[in-house]
């Protein structure tokens, strides 16, 4: 169900509504909302992820890639040495994946879909985040918000190295 959030901007007497969806973990729909958001993609999915081991989310991204959606993923450098990562799985399936080595931690967790929708929140794309942690997912359906996140995603993408290559 989409609800509306009223946001005030800096102009007097001017308000606008941003449709949004929320979910929480443990086991209260967070992974399902992320997957549904990816499944809604028709043109592009840009992912920035700190920790990424969720099979369901990786499979949703691969499905989007296979149906012709431009899927690109940036992950934190910690994923280079992790035992299992969805980043490696996706790269092996032909999805472009890059590692960000610039920061102590690239702690972002967001997805931009079709330049119109943003999924963000504390939710890491992991099984532990879904079943053990108290985390949140917020999906905003607004092109202006998505544009800001896409600019940041593009900056991260440009500074990152192709998976398997250190800087």
mmCIF file of C-alpha atoms in Angstrom:
data_model
loop_
_atom_site.group_PDB
_atom_site.id
_atom_site.type_symbol
_atom_site.label_atom_id
_atom_site.label_comp_id
_atom_site.label_asym_id
_atom_site.label_seq_id
_atom_site.Cartn_x
_atom_site.Cartn_y
_atom_site.Cartn_z
ATOM 1 C CA UNK A 1 0.000 0.000 0.000
ATOM 2 C CA UNK A 2 1.341 3.429 -0.940
ATOM 3 C CA UNK A 3 0.867 6.170 1.625
ATOM 4 C CA UNK A 4 1.645 9.864 1.336
ATOM 5 C CA UNK A 5 4.219 11.855 3.203
ATOM 6 C CA UNK A 6 3.804 15.602 3.250
ATOM 7 C CA UNK A 7 7.058 17.448 2.884
ATOM 8 C CA UNK A 8 7.497 21.170 3.317
ATOM 9 C CA UNK A 9 9.917 23.008 1.094
ATOM 10 C CA UNK A 10 11.398 26.429 1.593
ATOM 11 C CA UNK A 11 8.613 28.365 -0.113
ATOM 12 C CA UNK A 12 5.830 29.735 2.084
ATOM 13 C CA UNK A 13 2.533 27.844 1.976
ATOM 14 C CA UNK A 14 3.843 25.257 -0.492
ATOM 15 C CA UNK A 15 3.542 21.558 0.295
ATOM 16 C CA UNK A 16 3.744 18.486 -1.845
ATOM 17 C CA UNK A 17 3.013 14.829 -1.296
ATOM 18 C CA UNK A 18 5.555 12.085 -1.935
ATOM 19 C CA UNK A 19 4.111 8.582 -2.203
ATOM 20 C CA UNK A 20 6.078 6.182 -0.037
ATOM 21 C CA UNK A 21 6.142 2.631 1.282
ATOM 22 C CA UNK A 22 7.793 1.318 4.443
ATOM 23 C CA UNK A 23 8.789 -2.062 5.834
ATOM 24 C CA UNK A 24 10.820 -3.294 8.770
ATOM 25 C CA UNK A 25 12.781 -6.278 9.958
ATOM 26 C CA UNK A 26 13.095 -8.749 11.441
ATOM 27 C CA UNK A 27 10.648 -10.658 9.276
ATOM 28 C CA UNK A 28 8.264 -7.754 8.643
ATOM 29 C CA UNK A 29 8.532 -7.384 4.891
ATOM 30 C CA UNK A 30 11.796 -5.530 4.345
ATOM 31 C CA UNK A 31 13.268 -7.966 1.808
ATOM 32 C CA UNK A 32 9.898 -8.324 0.062
ATOM 33 C CA UNK A 33 9.614 -4.550 -0.380
ATOM 34 C CA UNK A 34 13.142 -4.317 -1.800
ATOM 35 C CA UNK A 35 12.401 -7.180 -4.212
ATOM 36 C CA UNK A 36 9.069 -5.641 -5.311
ATOM 37 C CA UNK A 37 10.820 -2.337 -5.937
ATOM 38 C CA UNK A 38 13.419 -4.054 -8.151
ATOM 39 C CA UNK A 39 10.676 -6.000 -9.949
ATOM 40 C CA UNK A 40 8.962 -2.705 -10.830
ATOM 41 C CA UNK A 41 11.980 -1.605 -12.912
ATOM 42 C CA UNK A 42 11.499 -1.146 -16.642
ATOM 43 C CA UNK A 43 14.702 0.714 -17.631
ATOM 44 C CA UNK A 44 17.342 0.840 -14.898
ATOM 45 C CA UNK A 45 18.323 -0.282 -11.409
ATOM 46 C CA UNK A 46 21.310 1.362 -9.711
ATOM 47 C CA UNK A 47 22.381 -0.284 -6.448
ATOM 48 C CA UNK A 48 24.754 1.048 -3.776
ATOM 49 C CA UNK A 49 25.300 -1.581 -1.080
ATOM 50 C CA UNK A 50 27.550 -1.940 1.916
ATOM 51 C CA UNK A 51 26.939 -5.625 2.671
ATOM 52 C CA UNK A 52 25.200 -7.766 0.072
ATOM 53 C CA UNK A 53 24.467 -11.466 0.597
ATOM 54 C CA UNK A 54 20.686 -11.659 0.126
ATOM 55 C CA UNK A 55 19.817 -14.412 -2.333
ATOM 56 C CA UNK A 56 16.305 -13.036 -2.916
ATOM 57 C CA UNK A 57 17.568 -9.537 -3.755
ATOM 58 C CA UNK A 58 20.391 -10.884 -5.950
ATOM 59 C CA UNK A 59 17.909 -13.060 -7.857
ATOM 60 C CA UNK A 60 15.545 -10.101 -8.358
ATOM 61 C CA UNK A 61 18.440 -8.073 -9.793
ATOM 62 C CA UNK A 62 19.475 -10.938 -12.063
ATOM 63 C CA UNK A 63 15.865 -11.350 -13.252
ATOM 64 C CA UNK A 64 15.725 -7.624 -14.045
ATOM 65 C CA UNK A 65 19.041 -7.875 -15.924
ATOM 66 C CA UNK A 66 17.746 -10.853 -17.929
ATOM 67 C CA UNK A 67 14.593 -8.976 -18.954
ATOM 68 C CA UNK A 68 16.716 -6.146 -20.374
ATOM 69 C CA UNK A 69 16.813 -3.704 -17.472
ATOM 70 C CA UNK A 70 20.152 -1.888 -17.087
ATOM 71 C CA UNK A 71 21.336 -3.186 -13.680
ATOM 72 C CA UNK A 72 24.544 -1.787 -12.170
ATOM 73 C CA UNK A 73 25.867 -2.388 -8.647
ATOM 74 C CA UNK A 74 28.449 -0.592 -6.469
ATOM 75 C CA UNK A 75 29.520 -2.322 -3.256
ATOM 76 C CA UNK A 76 31.920 -1.654 -0.409
ATOM 77 C CA UNK A 77 35.430 -3.063 -0.717
ATOM 78 C CA UNK A 78 34.696 -5.491 2.149
ATOM 79 C CA UNK A 79 32.741 -7.564 -0.367
ATOM 80 C CA UNK A 80 36.025 -8.402 -2.146
ATOM 81 C CA UNK A 81 37.123 -10.668 0.714
ATOM 82 C CA UNK A 82 33.757 -11.821 2.062
ATOM 83 C CA UNK A 83 33.106 -15.567 1.886
ATOM 84 C CA UNK A 84 29.894 -15.301 -0.121
ATOM 85 C CA UNK A 85 28.639 -12.173 -1.800
ATOM 86 C CA UNK A 86 25.778 -11.449 -4.104
ATOM 87 C CA UNK A 87 28.140 -9.046 -5.871
ATOM 88 C CA UNK A 88 30.316 -11.942 -7.028
ATOM 89 C CA UNK A 89 27.241 -13.942 -8.029
ATOM 90 C CA UNK A 90 25.891 -11.038 -10.102
ATOM 91 C CA UNK A 91 29.263 -10.273 -11.716
ATOM 92 C CA UNK A 92 29.585 -13.927 -12.705
ATOM 93 C CA UNK A 93 26.160 -13.612 -14.382
ATOM 94 C CA UNK A 94 27.219 -10.576 -16.426
ATOM 95 C CA UNK A 95 25.821 -7.792 -14.257
ATOM 96 C CA UNK A 96 28.253 -4.840 -14.039
ATOM 97 C CA UNK A 97 29.583 -4.637 -10.469
ATOM 98 C CA UNK A 98 32.170 -2.231 -9.064
ATOM 99 C CA UNK A 99 33.919 -2.016 -5.672
ATOM 100 C CA UNK A 100 34.383 1.280 -3.881
ATOM 101 C CA UNK A 101 37.822 1.397 -2.242
ATOM 102 C CA UNK A 102 37.822 5.123 -1.452
ATOM 103 C CA UNK A 103 36.339 5.132 2.055
ATOM 104 C CA UNK A 104 36.973 3.314 5.302
ATOM 105 C CA UNK A 105 33.416 2.038 4.754
ATOM 106 C CA UNK A 106 31.116 2.771 1.806
ATOM 107 C CA UNK A 107 28.084 2.381 4.053
ATOM 108 C CA UNK A 108 25.383 3.385 1.565
ATOM 109 C CA UNK A 109 22.324 1.181 1.129
ATOM 110 C CA UNK A 110 20.078 2.473 -1.623
ATOM 111 C CA UNK A 111 18.575 1.555 -4.972
ATOM 112 C CA UNK A 112 17.384 3.930 -7.701
ATOM 113 C CA UNK A 113 14.794 2.462 -10.083
ATOM 114 C CA UNK A 114 14.065 4.047 -13.471
ATOM 115 C CA UNK A 115 15.188 7.454 -12.204
ATOM 116 C CA UNK A 116 11.813 7.738 -10.442
ATOM 117 C CA UNK A 117 11.912 5.599 -7.288
ATOM 118 C CA UNK A 118 14.391 5.308 -4.418
ATOM 119 C CA UNK A 119 14.663 2.484 -1.897
ATOM 120 C CA UNK A 120 16.775 3.456 1.104
ATOM 121 C CA UNK A 121 17.103 2.962 4.840
ATOM 122 C CA UNK A 122 19.216 1.135 7.368
ATOM 123 C CA UNK A 123 18.483 -2.232 5.754
ATOM 124 C CA UNK A 124 21.565 -4.100 4.545
ATOM 125 C CA UNK A 125 20.876 -6.531 1.712
ATOM 126 C CA UNK A 126 21.588 -9.601 3.871
ATOM 127 C CA UNK A 127 19.761 -12.553 5.397
ATOM 128 C CA UNK A 128 20.753 -11.339 8.874
ATOM 129 C CA UNK A 129 19.167 -7.951 8.187
ATOM 130 C CA UNK A 130 15.911 -9.696 7.269
ATOM 131 C CA UNK A 131 15.737 -12.235 10.087
ATOM 132 C CA UNK A 132 17.888 -11.041 13.007
ATOM 133 C CA UNK A 133 18.282 -7.263 12.964
ATOM 134 C CA UNK A 134 15.923 -4.362 13.595
ATOM 135 C CA UNK A 135 16.204 -2.436 10.327
ATOM 136 C CA UNK A 136 14.027 -0.331 8.041
ATOM 137 C CA UNK A 137 13.263 0.182 4.354
ATOM 138 C CA UNK A 138 11.737 3.339 2.906
ATOM 139 C CA UNK A 139 10.694 3.546 -0.753
ATOM 140 C CA UNK A 140 10.049 7.032 -2.125
ATOM 141 C CA UNK A 141 8.234 7.407 -5.432
ATOM 142 C CA UNK A 142 9.494 10.818 -6.542
ATOM 143 C CA UNK A 143 11.645 11.748 -9.550
ATOM 144 C CA UNK A 144 13.295 14.732 -7.818
ATOM 145 C CA UNK A 145 14.417 12.600 -4.887
ATOM 146 C CA UNK A 146 15.520 9.850 -7.289
ATOM 147 C CA UNK A 147 17.558 12.365 -9.282
ATOM 148 C CA UNK A 148 19.541 13.355 -6.174
ATOM 149 C CA UNK A 149 20.224 9.721 -5.308
ATOM 150 C CA UNK A 150 21.135 8.882 -8.910
ATOM 151 C CA UNK A 151 23.712 11.713 -8.931
ATOM 152 C CA UNK A 152 25.274 10.258 -5.805
ATOM 153 C CA UNK A 153 25.157 6.740 -7.258
ATOM 154 C CA UNK A 154 26.902 7.959 -10.433
ATOM 155 C CA UNK A 155 29.619 9.595 -8.320
ATOM 156 C CA UNK A 156 30.174 6.321 -6.444
ATOM 157 C CA UNK A 157 30.193 4.354 -9.719
ATOM 158 C CA UNK A 158 32.797 6.659 -11.274
ATOM 159 C CA UNK A 159 35.172 6.414 -8.311
ATOM 160 C CA UNK A 160 34.872 2.627 -8.041
ATOM 161 C CA UNK A 161 36.857 -0.206 -9.631
ATOM 162 C CA UNK A 162 35.498 -3.147 -11.606
ATOM 163 C CA UNK A 163 34.969 -6.187 -9.381
ATOM 164 C CA UNK A 164 38.186 -8.199 -9.214
ATOM 165 C CA UNK A 165 40.473 -5.216 -9.778
ATOM 166 C CA UNK A 166 41.938 -3.231 -6.918
ATOM 167 C CA UNK A 167 42.564 0.488 -7.418
#
